[in-house]
Short mmCIF file of C-alpha atoms in Angstrom, two decimals:
data_model
loop_
_atom_site.label_atom_id
_atom_site.label_comp_id
_atom_site.label_asym_id
_atom_site.label_seq_id
_atom_site.Cartn_x
_atom_site.Cartn_y
_atom_site.Cartn_z
CA MET X 1 -7.16 41.25 -4.06
CA TRP X 2 -5.49 41.13 -0.67
CA ALA X 3 -1.85 41.70 0.13
CA LEU X 4 0.00 40.22 3.10
CA ARG X 5 1.70 42.48 5.63
CA ALA X 6 5.37 42.05 6.44
CA ALA X 7 4.77 40.77 9.97
CA VAL X 8 3.34 37.26 9.78
CA ARG X 9 3.14 35.17 12.88
CA PRO X 10 5.21 31.98 12.87
CA GLY X 11 3.44 28.67 12.96
CA LEU X 12 1.59 27.99 9.71
CA ARG X 13 0.73 24.32 9.39
CA PRO X 14 1.27 23.03 5.85
CA SER X 15 -2.09 22.60 4.23
CA ARG X 16 -3.58 22.17 0.81
CA VAL X 17 -5.45 25.17 -0.42
CA GLY X 18 -8.45 24.53 -2.56
CA ARG X 19 -10.92 26.96 -3.97
CA GLY X 20 -13.17 24.25 -5.31
CA LEU X 21 -14.32 23.64 -8.82
CA PRO X 22 -15.87 25.84 -11.45
CA ALA X 23 -18.43 23.14 -12.16
CA PRO X 24 -22.04 23.53 -10.98
CA ARG X 25 -21.82 20.58 -8.57
CA ALA X 26 -18.26 20.99 -7.41
CA ALA X 27 -16.87 20.36 -3.93
CA ALA X 28 -16.97 23.08 -1.29
CA PRO X 29 -13.88 25.31 -1.26
CA SER X 30 -11.31 24.81 1.49
CA CYS X 31 -11.59 26.79 4.70
CA LEU X 32 -8.15 28.32 4.24
CA LEU X 33 -8.93 29.86 0.87
CA ARG X 34 -12.32 31.16 2.00
CA ALA X 35 -10.55 32.77 4.94
CA PHE X 36 -8.07 34.47 2.62
CA ALA X 37 -10.87 35.77 0.39
CA HIS X 38 -12.86 37.00 3.37
CA ALA X 39 -9.82 38.69 4.87
CA GLY X 40 -9.14 40.34 1.52
CA ARG X 41 -12.60 41.88 1.53
CA ARG X 42 -12.07 43.22 5.04
CA GLY X 43 -8.67 44.63 4.20
CA PRO X 44 -5.07 43.51 4.27
CA GLY X 45 -4.59 44.41 7.92
CA ASN X 46 -6.98 41.70 9.11
CA LEU X 47 -5.01 38.65 7.98
CA GLU X 48 -2.96 38.30 11.12
CA GLY X 49 -5.39 36.03 12.94
CA LEU X 50 -5.31 33.40 10.18
CA TRP X 51 -1.86 32.23 11.29
CA ASP X 52 -2.55 31.78 15.00
CA GLY X 53 -1.59 28.41 16.43
CA GLY X 54 -0.06 27.19 13.19
CA ARG X 55 3.39 26.14 12.11
CA GLY X 56 4.90 28.17 9.30
CA LEU X 57 7.51 30.68 8.24
CA ARG X 58 8.24 34.18 9.37
CA ALA X 59 8.06 36.91 6.78
CA ASP X 60 11.22 38.45 8.23
CA GLY X 61 13.29 35.73 6.59
CA GLY X 62 13.90 33.68 9.75
CA ARG X 63 13.66 29.93 9.78
CA SER X 64 10.29 28.36 10.51
CA ARG X 65 9.71 26.00 13.37
CA ALA X 66 9.16 23.34 10.71
CA GLU X 67 12.88 23.62 9.91
CA ASP X 68 13.84 23.66 13.58
CA ASP X 69 11.96 20.40 14.15
CA GLU X 70 14.92 18.51 12.73
CA GLU X 71 16.88 19.54 15.80
CA GLU X 72 14.24 18.41 18.31
CA PRO X 73 15.11 15.59 20.73
CA GLU X 74 13.86 12.05 20.27
CA ASP X 75 11.00 12.49 22.75
CA ALA X 76 9.46 15.09 20.41
CA ASN X 77 9.27 12.62 17.51
CA GLU X 78 5.90 11.22 18.61
CA ASN X 79 4.17 14.62 18.50
CA THR X 80 5.86 15.54 15.21
CA GLU X 81 4.75 12.30 13.55
CA GLU X 82 1.16 12.76 14.72
CA GLU X 83 1.11 16.24 13.19
CA LEU X 84 2.39 14.84 9.89
CA LEU X 85 -0.51 12.40 9.78
CA GLN X 86 -3.15 15.14 9.83
CA GLY X 87 -4.67 16.09 6.50
CA GLU X 88 -7.83 16.85 4.60
CA PRO X 89 -10.05 14.05 3.24
CA LEU X 90 -9.18 12.92 -0.26
CA LEU X 91 -12.79 12.11 -1.14
CA PRO X 92 -16.09 13.73 -0.15
CA ALA X 93 -17.90 12.26 2.83
CA GLY X 94 -21.44 10.96 2.86
CA THR X 95 -23.48 9.11 0.26
CA GLN X 96 -22.12 9.26 -3.28
CA ARG X 97 -23.77 7.91 -6.44
CA VAL X 98 -20.94 7.16 -8.82
CA CYS X 99 -20.74 6.91 -12.57
CA LEU X 100 -17.92 4.50 -13.40
CA VAL X 101 -16.21 5.37 -16.69
CA HIS X 102 -13.68 2.86 -18.02
CA PRO X 103 -11.50 3.87 -21.02
CA ASP X 104 -11.19 0.72 -23.12
CA VAL X 105 -7.92 0.93 -25.04
CA LYS X 106 -8.05 -1.46 -28.00
CA TRP X 107 -5.28 -0.09 -30.17
CA GLY X 108 -1.90 1.55 -29.84
CA PRO X 109 0.69 1.73 -27.08
CA GLY X 110 -1.89 2.16 -24.34
CA LYS X 111 -3.35 -1.28 -24.97
CA PRO X 112 -3.12 -3.58 -21.92
CA GLN X 113 0.20 -5.44 -21.92
CA MET X 114 -1.32 -8.82 -21.11
CA THR X 115 -3.32 -8.94 -24.32
CA ARG X 116 -1.08 -7.14 -26.79
CA GLY X 117 0.66 -10.25 -28.03
CA ASP X 118 -2.54 -12.10 -29.02
CA ARG X 119 -4.04 -12.07 -32.48
CA GLY X 120 -7.40 -12.28 -34.17
CA GLY X 121 -10.57 -13.33 -32.37
CA ALA X 122 -8.66 -14.66 -29.36
CA SER X 123 -7.15 -11.23 -28.84
CA ARG X 124 -10.55 -9.52 -29.01
CA ARG X 125 -12.04 -12.00 -26.54
CA LYS X 126 -9.13 -11.55 -24.14
CA THR X 127 -9.31 -7.77 -24.44
CA GLY X 128 -13.03 -7.86 -23.69
CA ALA X 129 -12.45 -10.14 -20.71
CA ALA X 130 -9.72 -7.85 -19.40
CA ALA X 131 -12.05 -4.84 -19.67
CA GLU X 132 -14.81 -6.69 -17.79
CA TRP X 133 -12.34 -7.67 -15.08
CA GLN X 134 -11.04 -4.12 -14.71
CA VAL X 135 -14.60 -2.76 -14.51
CA ALA X 136 -15.53 -5.36 -11.88
CA GLU X 137 -12.42 -4.49 -9.89
CA ALA X 138 -13.14 -0.75 -10.11
CA THR X 139 -16.71 -1.42 -8.93
CA ALA X 140 -15.36 -3.35 -5.95
CA LEU X 141 -13.10 -0.41 -5.10
CA VAL X 142 -16.07 1.97 -5.08
CA HIS X 143 -18.16 -0.38 -2.94
CA THR X 144 -15.31 -0.55 -0.41
CA LEU X 145 -16.06 3.10 0.44
CA ASP X 146 -18.81 3.67 3.01
CA GLY X 147 -21.94 5.11 1.44
CA TRP X 148 -20.63 4.91 -2.13
CA SER X 149 -22.41 2.99 -4.87
CA VAL X 150 -22.10 2.64 -8.64
CA VAL X 151 -25.32 3.78 -10.32
CA GLN X 152 -24.07 3.75 -13.89
CA THR X 153 -21.18 2.08 -15.74
CA MET X 154 -19.87 3.12 -19.14
CA VAL X 155 -17.07 1.37 -21.06
CA VAL X 156 -15.93 3.77 -23.77
CA SER X 157 -13.24 2.99 -26.34
CA THR X 158 -10.30 5.30 -26.90
CA LYS X 159 -7.16 5.22 -29.02
CA SER X 160 -5.12 7.79 -27.09
CA PRO X 161 -5.69 7.62 -23.32
CA ASP X 162 -2.75 10.00 -22.82
CA ARG X 163 -4.48 12.92 -24.53
CA LYS X 164 -5.80 15.76 -22.38
CA LEU X 165 -9.45 14.69 -22.45
CA ILE X 166 -8.59 10.96 -22.76
CA PHE X 167 -11.41 10.28 -25.25
CA GLY X 168 -11.99 11.33 -28.84
CA LYS X 169 -14.32 14.22 -29.62
CA GLY X 170 -17.38 12.08 -30.38
CA ASN X 171 -17.07 9.78 -27.36
CA PHE X 172 -16.32 12.71 -25.08
CA GLN X 173 -19.46 14.49 -26.25
CA TYR X 174 -21.45 11.29 -25.66
CA LEU X 175 -20.11 11.00 -22.11
CA THR X 176 -20.82 14.65 -21.38
CA GLU X 177 -24.45 14.34 -22.49
CA LYS X 178 -24.98 11.13 -20.49
CA ILE X 179 -23.42 12.45 -17.27
CA ARG X 180 -25.04 15.89 -17.40
CA GLY X 181 -28.34 14.25 -18.27
CA SER X 182 -28.27 12.06 -15.15
CA PRO X 183 -29.00 14.23 -12.10
CA ASP X 184 -28.60 11.24 -9.76
CA ILE X 185 -24.83 11.12 -10.50
CA THR X 186 -22.84 12.96 -7.83
CA CYS X 187 -19.30 12.10 -9.00
CA VAL X 188 -17.37 10.16 -11.65
CA PHE X 189 -14.75 7.48 -11.08
CA LEU X 190 -12.53 7.51 -14.17
CA ASN X 191 -10.73 4.16 -14.14
CA VAL X 192 -7.24 5.40 -15.07
CA GLU X 193 -4.15 5.27 -12.88
CA ARG X 194 -3.56 9.04 -12.65
CA MET X 195 -5.13 12.16 -14.11
CA ALA X 196 -3.07 15.25 -14.76
CA ALA X 197 -4.36 18.38 -13.03
CA PRO X 198 -5.40 20.05 -16.34
CA THR X 199 -7.31 16.90 -17.35
CA LYS X 200 -9.16 16.80 -14.04
CA LYS X 201 -10.04 20.48 -14.36
CA GLU X 202 -11.36 20.13 -17.92
CA LEU X 203 -13.40 17.00 -17.19
CA GLU X 204 -15.01 18.47 -14.09
CA ALA X 205 -15.86 21.66 -15.95
CA ALA X 206 -17.43 19.66 -18.79
CA TRP X 207 -19.29 17.08 -16.71
CA GLY X 208 -20.32 19.29 -13.80
CA VAL X 209 -19.28 16.85 -11.08
CA GLU X 210 -16.08 15.88 -9.30
CA VAL X 211 -13.92 13.33 -11.11
CA PHE X 212 -11.59 10.93 -9.29
CA ASP X 213 -8.92 8.60 -10.65
CA ARG X 214 -7.75 5.19 -9.45
CA PHE X 215 -4.83 6.63 -7.48
CA THR X 216 -7.07 8.89 -5.37
CA VAL X 217 -9.64 6.17 -4.65
CA VAL X 218 -7.05 3.53 -3.72
CA LEU X 219 -5.12 6.03 -1.62
CA HIS X 220 -8.29 6.95 0.30
CA ILE X 221 -8.96 3.26 0.98
CA PHE X 222 -5.38 2.89 2.18
CA ARG X 223 -5.83 5.84 4.53
CA CYS X 224 -9.04 4.37 5.97
CA ASN X 225 -7.48 0.93 6.54
CA ALA X 226 -4.05 2.00 7.87
CA ARG X 227 -3.79 1.11 11.55
CA THR X 228 -0.14 1.41 12.62
CA LYS X 229 1.84 4.63 12.56
CA GLU X 230 4.17 3.23 9.88
CA ALA X 231 1.30 2.47 7.50
CA ARG X 232 -0.27 5.88 8.12
CA LEU X 233 3.05 7.61 7.44
CA GLN X 234 3.48 5.65 4.22
CA VAL X 235 0.02 6.75 3.10
CA ALA X 236 0.87 10.36 3.99
CA LEU X 237 4.03 10.10 1.88
CA ALA X 238 2.03 8.76 -1.08
CA GLU X 239 -0.36 11.73 -0.76
CA ILE X 240 2.37 14.34 -1.32
CA PRO X 241 2.31 14.19 -5.18
CA LEU X 242 -1.49 14.50 -5.07
CA HIS X 243 -1.24 17.61 -2.88
CA ARG X 244 1.31 19.12 -5.27
CA SER X 245 -1.00 18.54 -8.21
CA ASN X 246 -3.98 20.04 -6.40
CA LEU X 247 -1.90 23.01 -5.25
CA LYS X 248 -1.14 24.09 -8.81
CA ARG X 249 -4.82 23.98 -9.71
CA ASP X 250 -6.00 25.75 -6.57
CA VAL X 251 -3.41 28.53 -6.65
CA ALA X 252 -4.39 29.21 -10.28
CA HIS X 253 -7.93 29.90 -9.03
CA LEU X 254 -6.54 32.09 -6.26
CA HIS X 255 -4.67 34.29 -8.75
CA GLN X 256 -7.52 34.78 -11.19
CA GLY X 257 -8.25 38.14 -9.60
CA ALA X 258 -6.04 41.21 -9.57
CA GLY X 259 -3.32 41.93 -7.01
CA SER X 260 0.13 40.78 -6.03
CA ARG X 261 0.82 37.07 -5.80
CA TYR X 262 3.81 37.58 -3.50
CA ILE X 263 3.92 37.52 0.29
CA MET X 264 5.36 40.93 1.07
CA GLY X 265 8.63 40.84 2.97
CA SER X 266 9.37 37.17 2.29
CA GLY X 267 10.35 37.39 -1.38
CA GLU X 268 8.25 34.26 -2.09
CA SER X 269 4.97 33.83 -3.85
CA PHE X 270 2.15 32.01 -2.13
CA MET X 271 2.74 29.03 -4.47
CA GLN X 272 6.43 28.93 -3.55
CA VAL X 273 5.62 29.02 0.17
CA GLN X 274 3.17 26.13 -0.11
CA GLN X 275 5.55 24.12 -2.29
CA ARG X 276 8.33 24.59 0.27
CA LEU X 277 6.03 23.54 3.10
CA LEU X 278 5.18 20.37 1.17
CA ARG X 279 8.87 19.65 0.64
CA GLU X 280 9.52 20.09 4.36
CA LYS X 281 6.61 17.81 5.20
CA GLU X 282 7.85 15.16 2.79
CA ALA X 283 11.36 15.33 4.30
CA LYS X 284 9.95 14.89 7.81
CA ILE X 285 7.80 11.92 6.77
CA ARG X 286 10.81 10.23 5.15
CA LYS X 287 12.85 10.90 8.28
CA ALA X 288 10.13 9.36 10.47
CA LEU X 289 9.92 6.33 8.17
CA ASP X 290 13.71 5.94 8.35
CA ARG X 291 13.45 5.76 12.13
CA LEU X 292 10.79 3.08 11.85
CA ARG X 293 12.85 1.25 9.22
CA LYS X 294 15.76 1.08 11.66
CA LYS X 295 13.48 -0.39 14.33
CA ARG X 296 12.21 -2.95 11.83
CA HIS X 297 15.82 -3.80 10.97
CA LEU X 298 16.55 -4.44 14.65
CA LEU X 299 13.54 -6.76 14.87
CA ARG X 300 14.81 -8.67 11.83
CA GLN X 301 18.22 -9.00 13.48
CA GLN X 302 16.60 -10.42 16.60
CA ARG X 303 14.69 -12.96 14.52
CA THR X 304 17.92 -13.85 12.72
CA ARG X 305 19.76 -14.39 15.99
CA ARG X 306 16.98 -16.67 17.19
CA GLU X 307 17.03 -18.33 13.76
CA PHE X 308 13.29 -18.32 13.17
CA PRO X 309 12.55 -19.09 9.50
CA VAL X 310 10.40 -16.34 7.96
CA VAL X 311 7.67 -17.17 5.43
CA SER X 312 6.17 -14.16 3.59
CA VAL X 313 2.59 -14.68 2.40
CA VAL X 314 1.80 -12.59 -0.69
CA GLY X 315 -1.04 -12.43 -3.16
CA TYR X 316 -3.69 -10.35 -4.85
CA THR X 317 -5.87 -8.26 -2.58
CA ASN X 318 -8.71 -10.23 -0.92
CA CYS X 319 -7.30 -13.61 -2.00
CA GLY X 320 -7.41 -15.00 1.55
CA LYS X 321 -3.86 -14.46 2.85
CA THR X 322 -4.90 -13.52 6.38
CA THR X 323 -7.42 -16.37 6.57
CA LEU X 324 -4.73 -18.83 5.49
CA ILE X 325 -2.28 -17.58 8.13
CA LYS X 326 -4.99 -17.92 10.77
CA ALA X 327 -5.62 -21.51 9.65
CA LEU X 328 -1.90 -22.37 9.68
CA THR X 329 -1.16 -20.83 13.09
CA GLY X 330 -4.44 -21.23 14.95
CA ASP X 331 -4.10 -17.64 16.14
CA ALA X 332 -7.59 -16.66 17.33
CA ALA X 333 -6.57 -12.99 17.53
CA ILE X 334 -6.33 -12.73 13.73
CA ARG X 335 -9.48 -11.15 12.27
CA PRO X 336 -9.71 -11.59 8.48
CA ARG X 337 -12.04 -9.20 6.60
CA ASP X 338 -13.72 -9.74 3.24
CA GLN X 339 -12.56 -6.39 1.92
CA LEU X 340 -10.04 -4.95 -0.53
CA PHE X 341 -6.81 -3.84 1.14
CA ALA X 342 -7.93 -4.99 4.59
CA THR X 343 -4.25 -5.61 5.42
CA LEU X 344 -1.85 -2.68 5.16
CA ASP X 345 0.24 -3.31 8.24
CA VAL X 346 2.80 -6.11 8.03
CA THR X 347 2.31 -8.52 10.94
CA ALA X 348 4.18 -11.69 11.93
CA HIS X 349 2.50 -14.79 13.40
CA ALA X 350 4.29 -17.88 14.77
CA GLY X 351 3.20 -21.35 13.71
CA ALA X 352 4.53 -24.90 14.01
CA LEU X 353 5.19 -27.23 11.07
CA PRO X 354 4.84 -31.06 11.20
CA SER X 355 8.57 -31.31 12.03
CA ARG X 356 7.84 -29.16 15.13
CA MET X 357 9.90 -26.39 13.61
CA THR X 358 8.57 -22.93 14.46
CA VAL X 359 8.25 -20.46 11.59
CA LEU X 360 7.04 -16.87 11.36
CA TYR X 361 4.33 -16.15 8.78
CA VAL X 362 4.45 -12.53 7.60
CA ASP X 363 1.14 -11.10 6.35
CA THR X 364 1.68 -8.48 3.63
CA ILE X 365 -0.27 -5.83 1.76
CA GLY X 366 -2.38 -7.19 -1.10
CA PHE X 367 -1.46 -6.38 -4.70
CA LEU X 368 -3.67 -4.84 -7.36
CA SER X 369 -3.51 -4.56 -11.13
CA GLN X 370 -2.28 -1.12 -12.21
CA LEU X 371 -1.33 -0.38 -8.60
CA PRO X 372 -0.02 3.19 -8.77
CA HIS X 373 3.77 3.28 -8.71
CA GLY X 374 3.76 5.95 -6.00
CA LEU X 375 2.00 3.58 -3.62
CA ILE X 376 4.49 0.78 -4.24
CA GLU X 377 7.35 3.22 -3.64
CA SER X 378 5.77 4.56 -0.44
CA PHE X 379 5.30 1.05 0.94
CA SER X 380 8.80 -0.09 -0.02
CA ALA X 381 9.87 -0.12 3.65
CA THR X 382 7.04 -2.53 4.47
CA LEU X 383 7.81 -4.76 1.50
CA GLU X 384 11.45 -5.02 2.61
CA ASP X 385 10.28 -7.83 4.90
CA VAL X 386 9.49 -9.91 1.81
CA ALA X 387 13.04 -9.49 0.51
CA HIS X 388 14.49 -10.64 3.84
CA SER X 389 12.28 -13.73 4.20
CA ASP X 390 13.39 -17.33 3.70
CA LEU X 391 10.38 -18.39 1.63
CA ILE X 392 7.51 -16.76 -0.27
CA VAL X 393 4.03 -18.28 -0.40
CA HIS X 394 1.91 -16.97 -3.28
CA VAL X 395 -1.79 -17.32 -2.45
CA ARG X 396 -4.22 -17.32 -5.39
CA ASP X 397 -8.01 -17.11 -5.37
CA VAL X 398 -8.92 -19.82 -7.88
CA SER X 399 -12.61 -18.89 -7.68
CA HIS X 400 -11.92 -15.52 -9.31
CA PRO X 401 -12.79 -15.40 -13.04
CA GLU X 402 -9.52 -13.64 -13.89
CA VAL X 403 -7.19 -15.68 -11.69
CA GLU X 404 -4.49 -15.84 -14.37
CA LEU X 405 -4.43 -12.07 -14.84
CA GLN X 406 -4.17 -11.67 -11.08
CA LYS X 407 -1.20 -14.02 -11.04
CA CYS X 408 0.52 -11.97 -13.75
CA SER X 409 -0.07 -8.80 -11.76
CA VAL X 410 1.40 -10.26 -8.55
CA LEU X 411 4.45 -11.71 -10.29
CA SER X 412 5.04 -8.42 -12.11
CA THR X 413 4.99 -6.53 -8.81
CA LEU X 414 7.33 -9.05 -7.15
CA HIS X 415 9.82 -8.74 -10.00
CA SER X 416 9.65 -4.94 -9.77
CA LEU X 417 10.79 -5.22 -6.13
CA GLN X 418 14.05 -6.79 -7.38
CA LEU X 419 13.79 -9.72 -5.00
CA PRO X 420 16.63 -12.27 -4.82
CA ALA X 421 16.36 -14.94 -7.50
CA ARG X 422 16.40 -17.72 -4.87
CA LEU X 423 13.13 -16.37 -3.40
CA LEU X 424 11.35 -16.18 -6.75
CA ASP X 425 12.58 -19.63 -7.83
CA SER X 426 11.56 -21.39 -4.59
CA MET X 427 8.13 -19.75 -4.28
CA VAL X 428 5.30 -22.04 -3.11
CA GLU X 429 2.01 -21.52 -4.95
CA VAL X 430 -1.20 -22.07 -2.99
CA HIS X 431 -4.58 -22.30 -4.73
CA ASN X 432 -7.10 -21.02 -2.18
CA LYS X 433 -10.93 -21.12 -2.07
CA VAL X 434 -11.19 -24.49 -3.83
CA ASP X 435 -14.44 -25.05 -1.91
CA LEU X 436 -16.03 -22.52 -4.29
CA VAL X 437 -14.94 -24.50 -7.37
CA PRO X 438 -16.44 -28.03 -7.27
CA GLY X 439 -14.06 -30.72 -8.48
CA TYR X 440 -11.13 -28.34 -8.74
CA SER X 441 -7.77 -29.80 -9.69
CA PRO X 442 -4.71 -27.55 -10.19
CA THR X 443 -3.07 -27.55 -13.61
CA GLU X 444 0.31 -26.65 -12.11
CA PRO X 445 1.86 -29.83 -10.67
CA SER X 446 3.60 -27.99 -7.81
CA ALA X 447 0.55 -25.99 -6.67
CA VAL X 448 -1.17 -26.94 -3.40
CA PRO X 449 -5.00 -26.68 -3.43
CA VAL X 450 -6.56 -25.58 -0.12
CA SER X 451 -9.60 -24.02 1.44
CA ALA X 452 -8.26 -21.83 4.23
CA LEU X 453 -11.79 -21.15 5.46
CA LEU X 454 -12.81 -24.84 5.75
CA GLY X 455 -9.35 -26.26 6.47
CA HIS X 456 -9.11 -28.47 3.39
CA GLY X 457 -5.58 -29.31 2.22
CA LEU X 458 -3.79 -27.72 5.18
CA ARG X 459 -1.96 -30.93 6.10
CA GLU X 460 -0.51 -31.25 2.61
CA LEU X 461 0.41 -27.56 2.60
CA LYS X 462 2.25 -27.79 5.93
CA ALA X 463 4.22 -30.79 4.67
CA GLU X 464 5.15 -28.83 1.53
CA LEU X 465 6.20 -25.82 3.63
CA ASP X 466 8.24 -28.08 5.91
CA ALA X 467 10.32 -29.38 3.02
CA ALA X 468 10.62 -25.96 1.37
CA VAL X 469 11.78 -24.23 4.57
CA LEU X 470 14.38 -26.93 5.25
CA LYS X 471 15.75 -26.53 1.73
CA ALA X 472 15.66 -22.72 1.76
CA THR X 473 17.37 -22.32 5.13
CA GLY X 474 19.92 -25.10 4.73
CA ARG X 475 18.81 -26.81 7.93
CA GLN X 476 19.62 -30.47 8.35
CA ILE X 477 18.11 -33.36 10.28
CA LEU X 478 20.70 -35.00 12.55
CA THR X 479 20.71 -37.62 15.31
CA LEU X 480 23.12 -36.62 18.09
CA ARG X 481 24.28 -38.69 21.10
CA VAL X 482 24.14 -36.49 24.22
CA ARG X 483 24.78 -37.07 27.93
CA LEU X 484 21.70 -36.88 30.11
CA ALA X 485 23.66 -35.39 33.01
CA GLY X 486 24.99 -32.44 31.02
CA ALA X 487 23.50 -29.31 29.48
CA GLN X 488 23.49 -30.64 25.94
CA LEU X 489 19.84 -31.68 25.79
CA SER X 490 18.51 -28.42 27.23
CA TRP X 491 20.75 -26.46 24.82
CA LEU X 492 19.32 -28.36 21.85
CA TYR X 493 15.76 -27.69 22.99
CA LYS X 494 16.59 -23.99 23.11
CA GLU X 495 18.64 -23.59 19.92
CA ALA X 496 17.26 -26.29 17.59
CA THR X 497 14.03 -28.17 16.87
CA VAL X 498 13.98 -31.43 18.79
CA GLN X 499 11.94 -34.06 16.98
CA GLU X 500 12.61 -37.21 18.99
CA VAL X 501 14.53 -38.28 22.12
CA ASP X 502 15.51 -41.96 22.46
CA VAL X 503 16.84 -42.48 26.00
CA ILE X 504 19.56 -45.12 26.62
CA PRO X 505 19.44 -45.62 30.44
CA GLU X 506 22.40 -47.97 30.71
CA ASP X 507 24.70 -45.43 29.05
CA GLY X 508 23.21 -42.36 30.77
CA ALA X 509 22.74 -40.87 27.33
CA ALA X 510 20.14 -40.27 24.65
CA ASP X 511 19.96 -40.19 20.86
CA VAL X 512 18.31 -36.89 19.94
CA THR X 513 16.93 -36.25 16.47
CA VAL X 514 16.99 -32.51 15.73
CA ILE X 515 16.50 -30.02 12.93
CA ILE X 516 19.45 -27.68 13.23
CA SER X 517 21.09 -24.95 11.19
CA ASP X 518 24.74 -25.05 10.22
CA SER X 519 25.58 -22.14 12.54
CA ALA X 520 23.79 -23.71 15.52
CA TYR X 521 25.48 -27.06 14.88
CA GLY X 522 28.84 -25.29 14.80
CA LYS X 523 28.10 -23.71 18.19
CA PHE X 524 27.04 -27.10 19.57
CA ARG X 525 30.31 -28.75 18.51
CA LYS X 526 32.28 -25.86 19.99
CA LEU X 527 30.45 -25.89 23.33
CA PHE X 528 30.34 -29.67 23.65
CA PRO X 529 33.42 -31.10 21.92
CA GLY X 530 33.80 -34.86 21.51
#
């Protein structure tokens, strides 16, 4: 086993070490760990070159440049943020043939919440339907990844999904025989929210292939689809717990041999060094997100000053939110994609309502059942825009077989964000993709059926939004007598929504019908008294 000399060059970039898996078909070990092992064979004096060009700590006890970064000027933020976004892939590249394993919990506390209250045959039918929906959703997640395909699906019952191996002894043995007996399987997608590191290690050792959970797969999709720096930073923040979990497993492999586990001269073990580097990285990411949050706050203040009503469009992933916004605004630059989590970056698009009032439609990240809590927390800055909007539009895909379960999932997530009661109570529900359901008629009296793709029902939806925005923002429709020779008319065009101008030539005046907020009307009366 190697030992590290006292003089270590500064500049180690925080990275995840990984020695790979003990299983026959495990992933390749990380370059860093192979370098350590190779250097150990050559002798302890040959480790110095491993740290060249990096960003890390000095073994003499001095502060690392990672700590000094906090004191860097603002113009260094761009480079720092780009460095934070670098990281290893979460999933293997290339073609993967996946075995999808879904633990079907039918009894006990792990039973799905949406079916626990039912009884008898209805409960069994609902539980079965929920399992089919979750399997279909997991399959869609896998197919979102380039080159990945599901070659085998197994729904296996379990009473205690929280146990180390998730399944009982008999079912676990059955799974092991099936997976090891299928040489075409290259990895397993276990459809649970998160796996503990010991569970992942045991399953991979038993099944001989890499095993991924829902959190890792969704996080990888998020990373692939993130476009703006804010979205990429939020994904990087969500990855930190995963790196911590992998670090414990990988360092355990590192210390299986003999030798000291401490970095000589620093008083820290290799695990402690890596944990500290992860903490520093997390602090920097949060600091960068705080800077972006302040910029977003300034943008919201500008919108408030200009008094643009904001309409947040939310819904389950791939329900057609972006397509609906494109239909409402006519913005040709919007490019909807038929893909899960195609939208991760919050964008605002201006559109006019029948009253000629301009509103801003905010496109948001799509929701998912059992969306890992860490992802919701990481994207809390993005979802702040929903809390500061004037109206929420909930878009539902009525062609989906589990549309009601999707609705429950979206509403549950919205309530977890602790949104103001006025937003939840005034929410407008839109039933999208009615063109795929012949003769569709909504059961909810307040719902608006539309086909965003074909343009059906958009006129009725705009009229509904018009009334809802007026009510939510407290705007009023007034007819004001103004002088044509003064600045009143131009001021109203700038600060309010002018609907109609009825000119009275003999009086040199006009009756102007406007939609105006209370604050703007107060300014008008102050500027133009009498």
